[in-house]
Amino acid sequence: MNQQEQILSILQEECAEVIQAVSKVRRFGADNNIQELCKEIADVEVMIMLAKEHIDELYRFDWGSAKQNKIDKLHVYSSIFSPSEEALS
């Protein structure tokens, strides 16, 4: 398995672990599960960082535009942002 395959494999596993941690927070509450969710999110962030650094196509991608597109969609299709937060963006 080459470096790219290893990074993608571990990233995939870490994303699945975030899904499990989110499920536990939703089912059983944040009190006993939020720390595990934080740990799993940190693991995913590390793997995303490594993917962006070591996979050429990801290194060259315009992340700023993609992130802004997602924020714009969330403003339209969700109620995540309150009016006071919209004024800040």
mmCIF file of N, CA and C in Angstrom:
data_model
loop_
_atom_site.group_PDB
_atom_site.id
_atom_site.type_symbol
_atom_site.label_atom_id
_atom_site.label_comp_id
_atom_site.label_asym_id
_atom_site.label_seq_id
_atom_site.Cartn_x
_atom_site.Cartn_y
_atom_site.Cartn_z
ATOM 1 N N MET A 1 0.858 -1.182 0.000
ATOM 2 C CA MET A 1 0.000 0.000 0.000
ATOM 3 C C MET A 1 0.900 1.239 0.000
ATOM 4 N N ASN A 2 0.686 2.127 -0.959
ATOM 5 C CA ASN A 2 1.504 3.335 -1.025
ATOM 6 C C ASN A 2 0.990 4.403 -0.041
ATOM 7 N N GLN A 3 1.701 5.514 0.014
ATOM 8 C CA GLN A 3 1.372 6.575 0.974
ATOM 9 C C GLN A 3 -0.041 7.110 0.768
ATOM 10 N N GLN A 4 -0.412 7.384 -0.478
ATOM 11 C CA GLN A 4 -1.751 7.915 -0.761
ATOM 12 C C GLN A 4 -2.827 6.925 -0.308
ATOM 13 N N GLU A 5 -2.649 5.660 -0.624
ATOM 14 C CA GLU A 5 -3.622 4.652 -0.214
ATOM 15 C C GLU A 5 -3.738 4.562 1.306
ATOM 16 N N GLN A 6 -2.608 4.646 2.002
ATOM 17 C CA GLN A 6 -2.629 4.609 3.464
ATOM 18 C C GLN A 6 -3.384 5.805 4.030
ATOM 19 N N ILE A 7 -3.093 6.984 3.510
ATOM 20 C CA ILE A 7 -3.767 8.194 3.996
ATOM 21 C C ILE A 7 -5.270 8.085 3.774
ATOM 22 N N LEU A 8 -5.670 7.682 2.580
ATOM 23 C CA LEU A 8 -7.102 7.584 2.281
ATOM 24 C C LEU A 8 -7.782 6.511 3.124
ATOM 25 N N SER A 9 -7.115 5.406 3.348
ATOM 26 C CA SER A 9 -7.674 4.333 4.159
ATOM 27 C C SER A 9 -7.880 4.781 5.609
ATOM 28 N N ILE A 10 -6.881 5.418 6.169
ATOM 29 C CA ILE A 10 -6.986 5.889 7.555
ATOM 30 C C ILE A 10 -8.010 7.007 7.653
ATOM 31 N N LEU A 11 -8.041 7.911 6.676
ATOM 32 C CA LEU A 11 -9.049 8.978 6.668
ATOM 33 C C LEU A 11 -10.447 8.384 6.658
ATOM 34 N N GLN A 12 -10.658 7.375 5.835
ATOM 35 C CA GLN A 12 -11.966 6.719 5.760
ATOM 36 C C GLN A 12 -12.349 6.123 7.115
ATOM 37 N N GLU A 13 -11.426 5.444 7.758
ATOM 38 C CA GLU A 13 -11.691 4.851 9.066
ATOM 39 C C GLU A 13 -12.011 5.918 10.104
ATOM 40 N N GLU A 14 -11.253 6.998 10.082
ATOM 41 C CA GLU A 14 -11.476 8.074 11.057
ATOM 42 C C GLU A 14 -12.829 8.744 10.839
ATOM 43 N N CYS A 15 -13.239 8.923 9.588
ATOM 44 C CA CYS A 15 -14.559 9.496 9.318
ATOM 45 C C CYS A 15 -15.660 8.601 9.864
ATOM 46 N N ALA A 16 -15.496 7.298 9.720
ATOM 47 C CA ALA A 16 -16.482 6.362 10.271
ATOM 48 C C ALA A 16 -16.541 6.471 11.794
ATOM 49 N N GLU A 17 -15.400 6.693 12.422
ATOM 50 C CA GLU A 17 -15.370 6.831 13.879
ATOM 51 C C GLU A 17 -16.066 8.120 14.320
ATOM 52 N N VAL A 18 -15.965 9.189 13.523
ATOM 53 C CA VAL A 18 -16.710 10.414 13.828
ATOM 54 C C VAL A 18 -18.207 10.138 13.759
ATOM 55 N N ILE A 19 -18.629 9.406 12.750
ATOM 56 C CA ILE A 19 -20.051 9.064 12.612
ATOM 57 C C ILE A 19 -20.533 8.322 13.851
ATOM 58 N N GLN A 20 -19.758 7.358 14.322
ATOM 59 C CA GLN A 20 -20.143 6.619 15.524
ATOM 60 C C GLN A 20 -20.206 7.539 16.738
ATOM 61 N N ALA A 21 -19.238 8.412 16.884
ATOM 62 C CA ALA A 21 -19.203 9.320 18.035
ATOM 63 C C ALA A 21 -20.385 10.287 18.006
ATOM 64 N N VAL A 22 -20.740 10.791 16.837
ATOM 65 C CA VAL A 22 -21.905 11.670 16.715
ATOM 66 C C VAL A 22 -23.166 10.912 17.118
ATOM 67 N N SER A 23 -23.282 9.669 16.683
ATOM 68 C CA SER A 23 -24.443 8.851 17.049
ATOM 69 C C SER A 23 -24.565 8.702 18.557
ATOM 70 N N LYS A 24 -23.442 8.481 19.220
ATOM 71 C CA LYS A 24 -23.472 8.318 20.676
ATOM 72 C C LYS A 24 -23.882 9.616 21.371
ATOM 73 N N VAL A 25 -23.390 10.739 20.884
ATOM 74 C CA VAL A 25 -23.791 12.027 21.472
ATOM 75 C C VAL A 25 -25.291 12.227 21.298
ATOM 76 N N ARG A 26 -25.800 11.929 20.120
ATOM 77 C CA ARG A 26 -27.239 12.123 19.849
ATOM 78 C C ARG A 26 -28.098 11.138 20.635
ATOM 79 N N ARG A 27 -27.652 9.911 20.775
ATOM 80 C CA ARG A 27 -28.451 8.891 21.465
ATOM 81 C C ARG A 27 -28.357 8.983 22.980
ATOM 82 N N PHE A 28 -27.139 9.239 23.487
ATOM 83 C CA PHE A 28 -26.917 9.144 24.924
ATOM 84 C C PHE A 28 -26.573 10.470 25.593
ATOM 85 N N GLY A 29 -26.441 11.525 24.809
ATOM 86 C CA GLY A 29 -26.147 12.837 25.361
ATOM 87 C C GLY A 29 -24.671 13.173 25.325
ATOM 88 N N ALA A 30 -24.410 14.455 25.449
ATOM 89 C CA ALA A 30 -23.038 14.957 25.340
ATOM 90 C C ALA A 30 -22.208 14.680 26.585
ATOM 91 N N ASP A 31 -22.854 14.591 27.727
ATOM 92 C CA ASP A 31 -22.115 14.489 28.991
ATOM 93 C C ASP A 31 -21.001 13.454 28.973
ATOM 94 N N ASN A 32 -21.300 12.271 28.564
ATOM 95 C CA ASN A 32 -20.306 11.200 28.601
ATOM 96 C C ASN A 32 -19.651 10.921 27.256
ATOM 97 N N ASN A 33 -20.049 11.631 26.220
ATOM 98 C CA ASN A 33 -19.587 11.277 24.873
ATOM 99 C C ASN A 33 -18.906 12.397 24.109
ATOM 100 N N ILE A 34 -18.989 13.615 24.586
ATOM 101 C CA ILE A 34 -18.459 14.742 23.810
ATOM 102 C C ILE A 34 -16.933 14.695 23.698
ATOM 103 N N GLN A 35 -16.262 14.216 24.724
ATOM 104 C CA GLN A 35 -14.793 14.135 24.667
ATOM 105 C C GLN A 35 -14.341 13.164 23.586
ATOM 106 N N GLU A 36 -15.055 12.055 23.454
ATOM 107 C CA GLU A 36 -14.717 11.090 22.402
ATOM 108 C C GLU A 36 -14.964 11.697 21.024
ATOM 109 N N LEU A 37 -16.052 12.448 20.877
ATOM 110 C CA LEU A 37 -16.322 13.131 19.611
ATOM 111 C C LEU A 37 -15.204 14.116 19.293
ATOM 112 N N CYS A 38 -14.764 14.874 20.274
ATOM 113 C CA CYS A 38 -13.666 15.831 20.057
ATOM 114 C C CYS A 38 -12.402 15.115 19.593
ATOM 115 N N LYS A 39 -12.077 14.002 20.229
ATOM 116 C CA LYS A 39 -10.893 13.224 19.855
ATOM 117 C C LYS A 39 -11.017 12.723 18.416
ATOM 118 N N GLU A 40 -12.175 12.227 18.057
ATOM 119 C CA GLU A 40 -12.358 11.695 16.706
ATOM 120 C C GLU A 40 -12.302 12.804 15.655
ATOM 121 N N ILE A 41 -12.863 13.973 15.965
ATOM 122 C CA ILE A 41 -12.774 15.105 15.038
ATOM 123 C C ILE A 41 -11.319 15.520 14.850
ATOM 124 N N ALA A 42 -10.553 15.548 15.937
ATOM 125 C CA ALA A 42 -9.129 15.890 15.831
ATOM 126 C C ALA A 42 -8.395 14.885 14.939
ATOM 127 N N ASP A 43 -8.724 13.599 15.093
ATOM 128 C CA ASP A 43 -8.098 12.576 14.254
ATOM 129 C C ASP A 43 -8.405 12.813 12.779
ATOM 130 N N VAL A 44 -9.649 13.166 12.466
ATOM 131 C CA VAL A 44 -10.027 13.444 11.078
ATOM 132 C C VAL A 44 -9.287 14.677 10.570
ATOM 133 N N GLU A 45 -9.197 15.704 11.399
ATOM 134 C CA GLU A 45 -8.487 16.918 10.975
ATOM 135 C C GLU A 45 -7.034 16.615 10.622
ATOM 136 N N VAL A 46 -6.383 15.763 11.404
ATOM 137 C CA VAL A 46 -5.000 15.390 11.106
ATOM 138 C C VAL A 46 -4.918 14.671 9.765
ATOM 139 N N MET A 47 -5.831 13.744 9.531
ATOM 140 C CA MET A 47 -5.793 12.985 8.284
ATOM 141 C C MET A 47 -6.122 13.872 7.080
ATOM 142 N N ILE A 48 -7.033 14.820 7.256
ATOM 143 C CA ILE A 48 -7.325 15.766 6.172
ATOM 144 C C ILE A 48 -6.083 16.610 5.870
ATOM 145 N N MET A 49 -5.413 17.063 6.907
ATOM 146 C CA MET A 49 -4.185 17.841 6.727
ATOM 147 C C MET A 49 -3.156 17.030 5.941
ATOM 148 N N LEU A 50 -2.968 15.773 6.327
ATOM 149 C CA LEU A 50 -2.001 14.925 5.628
ATOM 150 C C LEU A 50 -2.421 14.680 4.179
ATOM 151 N N ALA A 51 -3.710 14.476 3.960
ATOM 152 C CA ALA A 51 -4.202 14.269 2.596
ATOM 153 C C ALA A 51 -3.923 15.501 1.739
ATOM 154 N N LYS A 52 -4.195 16.678 2.276
ATOM 155 C CA LYS A 52 -3.964 17.910 1.527
ATOM 156 C C LYS A 52 -2.483 18.124 1.227
ATOM 157 N N GLU A 53 -1.613 17.677 2.116
ATOM 158 C CA GLU A 53 -0.176 17.865 1.926
ATOM 159 C C GLU A 53 0.441 16.843 0.978
ATOM 160 N N HIS A 54 -0.105 15.623 0.942
ATOM 161 C CA HIS A 54 0.581 14.536 0.256
ATOM 162 C C HIS A 54 -0.129 13.987 -0.979
ATOM 163 N N ILE A 55 -1.324 14.454 -1.259
ATOM 164 C CA ILE A 55 -2.028 13.992 -2.463
ATOM 165 C C ILE A 55 -2.151 15.193 -3.394
ATOM 166 N N ASP A 56 -1.451 15.125 -4.528
ATOM 167 C CA ASP A 56 -1.310 16.276 -5.426
ATOM 168 C C ASP A 56 -2.631 16.943 -5.777
ATOM 169 N N GLU A 57 -3.630 16.147 -6.146
ATOM 170 C CA GLU A 57 -4.912 16.719 -6.549
ATOM 171 C C GLU A 57 -5.558 17.501 -5.412
ATOM 172 N N LEU A 58 -5.376 17.045 -4.204
ATOM 173 C CA LEU A 58 -5.938 17.749 -3.045
ATOM 174 C C LEU A 58 -5.112 18.983 -2.716
ATOM 175 N N TYR A 59 -3.809 18.884 -2.908
ATOM 176 C CA TYR A 59 -2.911 20.011 -2.635
ATOM 177 C C TYR A 59 -3.256 21.203 -3.517
ATOM 178 N N ARG A 60 -3.646 20.924 -4.759
ATOM 179 C CA ARG A 60 -3.907 21.997 -5.728
ATOM 180 C C ARG A 60 -5.349 22.495 -5.725
ATOM 181 N N PHE A 61 -6.218 21.842 -4.994
ATOM 182 C CA PHE A 61 -7.643 22.179 -5.000
ATOM 183 C C PHE A 61 -7.894 23.540 -4.347
ATOM 184 N N ASP A 62 -8.902 24.273 -4.805
ATOM 185 C CA ASP A 62 -9.270 25.583 -4.249
ATOM 186 C C ASP A 62 -10.198 25.383 -3.047
ATOM 187 N N TRP A 63 -9.615 25.164 -1.895
ATOM 188 C CA TRP A 63 -10.386 24.873 -0.679
ATOM 189 C C TRP A 63 -11.207 26.066 -0.225
ATOM 190 N N GLY A 64 -10.698 27.274 -0.386
ATOM 191 C CA GLY A 64 -11.423 28.467 0.044
ATOM 192 C C GLY A 64 -12.763 28.604 -0.657
ATOM 193 N N SER A 65 -12.775 28.424 -1.968
ATOM 194 C CA SER A 65 -14.027 28.528 -2.726
ATOM 195 C C SER A 65 -15.002 27.422 -2.357
ATOM 196 N N ALA A 66 -14.487 26.220 -2.195
ATOM 197 C CA ALA A 66 -15.358 25.092 -1.847
ATOM 198 C C ALA A 66 -16.003 25.299 -0.476
ATOM 199 N N LYS A 67 -15.216 25.787 0.474
ATOM 200 C CA LYS A 67 -15.761 26.046 1.816
ATOM 201 C C LYS A 67 -16.815 27.149 1.768
ATOM 202 N N GLN A 68 -16.538 28.203 1.004
ATOM 203 C CA GLN A 68 -17.507 29.298 0.904
ATOM 204 C C GLN A 68 -18.792 28.819 0.252
ATOM 205 N N ASN A 69 -18.689 27.962 -0.762
ATOM 206 C CA ASN A 69 -19.891 27.405 -1.396
ATOM 207 C C ASN A 69 -20.732 26.635 -0.389
ATOM 208 N N LYS A 70 -20.082 25.871 0.482
ATOM 209 C CA LYS A 70 -20.823 25.114 1.498
ATOM 210 C C LYS A 70 -21.500 26.061 2.482
ATOM 211 N N ILE A 71 -20.810 27.092 2.914
ATOM 212 C CA ILE A 71 -21.394 28.068 3.835
ATOM 213 C C ILE A 71 -22.603 28.739 3.189
ATOM 214 N N ASP A 72 -22.469 29.101 1.915
ATOM 215 C CA ASP A 72 -23.585 29.719 1.200
ATOM 216 C C ASP A 72 -24.793 28.781 1.148
ATOM 217 N N LYS A 73 -24.573 27.498 0.856
ATOM 218 C CA LYS A 73 -25.663 26.526 0.827
ATOM 219 C C LYS A 73 -26.317 26.371 2.200
ATOM 220 N N LEU A 74 -25.498 26.367 3.250
ATOM 221 C CA LEU A 74 -26.047 26.245 4.603
ATOM 222 C C LEU A 74 -26.933 27.439 4.944
ATOM 223 N N HIS A 75 -26.546 28.617 4.493
ATOM 224 C CA HIS A 75 -27.380 29.802 4.718
ATOM 225 C C HIS A 75 -28.744 29.647 4.045
ATOM 226 N N VAL A 76 -28.762 29.026 2.882
ATOM 227 C CA VAL A 76 -29.999 28.871 2.118
ATOM 228 C C VAL A 76 -30.837 27.705 2.628
ATOM 229 N N TYR A 77 -30.197 26.569 2.877
ATOM 230 C CA TYR A 77 -30.941 25.327 3.100
ATOM 231 C C TYR A 77 -30.987 24.852 4.554
ATOM 232 N N SER A 78 -30.433 25.608 5.485
ATOM 233 C CA SER A 78 -30.482 25.191 6.889
ATOM 234 C C SER A 78 -30.791 26.396 7.768
ATOM 235 N N SER A 79 -31.020 26.113 9.018
ATOM 236 C CA SER A 79 -31.248 27.192 9.990
ATOM 237 C C SER A 79 -30.096 27.254 10.991
ATOM 238 N N ILE A 80 -28.929 26.798 10.559
ATOM 239 C CA ILE A 80 -27.759 26.768 11.435
ATOM 240 C C ILE A 80 -27.368 28.176 11.874
ATOM 241 N N PHE A 81 -27.363 29.112 10.965
ATOM 242 C CA PHE A 81 -26.887 30.452 11.255
ATOM 243 C C PHE A 81 -28.033 31.324 11.754
ATOM 244 N N SER A 82 -27.838 31.899 12.919
ATOM 245 C CA SER A 82 -28.835 32.826 13.441
ATOM 246 C C SER A 82 -28.613 34.182 12.789
ATOM 247 N N PRO A 83 -29.603 35.094 12.862
ATOM 248 C CA PRO A 83 -29.425 36.421 12.248
ATOM 249 C C PRO A 83 -28.192 37.155 12.748
ATOM 250 N N SER A 84 -27.852 37.005 14.037
ATOM 251 C CA SER A 84 -26.681 37.719 14.572
ATOM 252 C C SER A 84 -25.388 37.144 13.988
ATOM 253 N N GLU A 85 -25.341 35.836 13.742
ATOM 254 C CA GLU A 85 -24.152 35.232 13.140
ATOM 255 C C GLU A 85 -24.039 35.598 11.673
ATOM 256 N N GLU A 86 -25.161 35.752 10.976
ATOM 257 C CA GLU A 86 -25.119 36.144 9.571
ATOM 258 C C GLU A 86 -24.513 37.525 9.410
ATOM 259 N N ALA A 87 -24.762 38.411 10.364
ATOM 260 C CA ALA A 87 -24.209 39.754 10.284
ATOM 261 C C ALA A 87 -22.681 39.737 10.385
ATOM 262 N N LEU A 88 -22.110 38.684 11.031
ATOM 263 C CA LEU A 88 -20.674 38.584 11.186
ATOM 264 C C LEU A 88 -19.979 38.056 9.941
ATOM 265 N N SER A 89 -20.714 37.364 9.082
ATOM 266 C CA SER A 89 -20.044 36.744 7.916
ATOM 267 C C SER A 89 -19.997 37.671 6.727
#
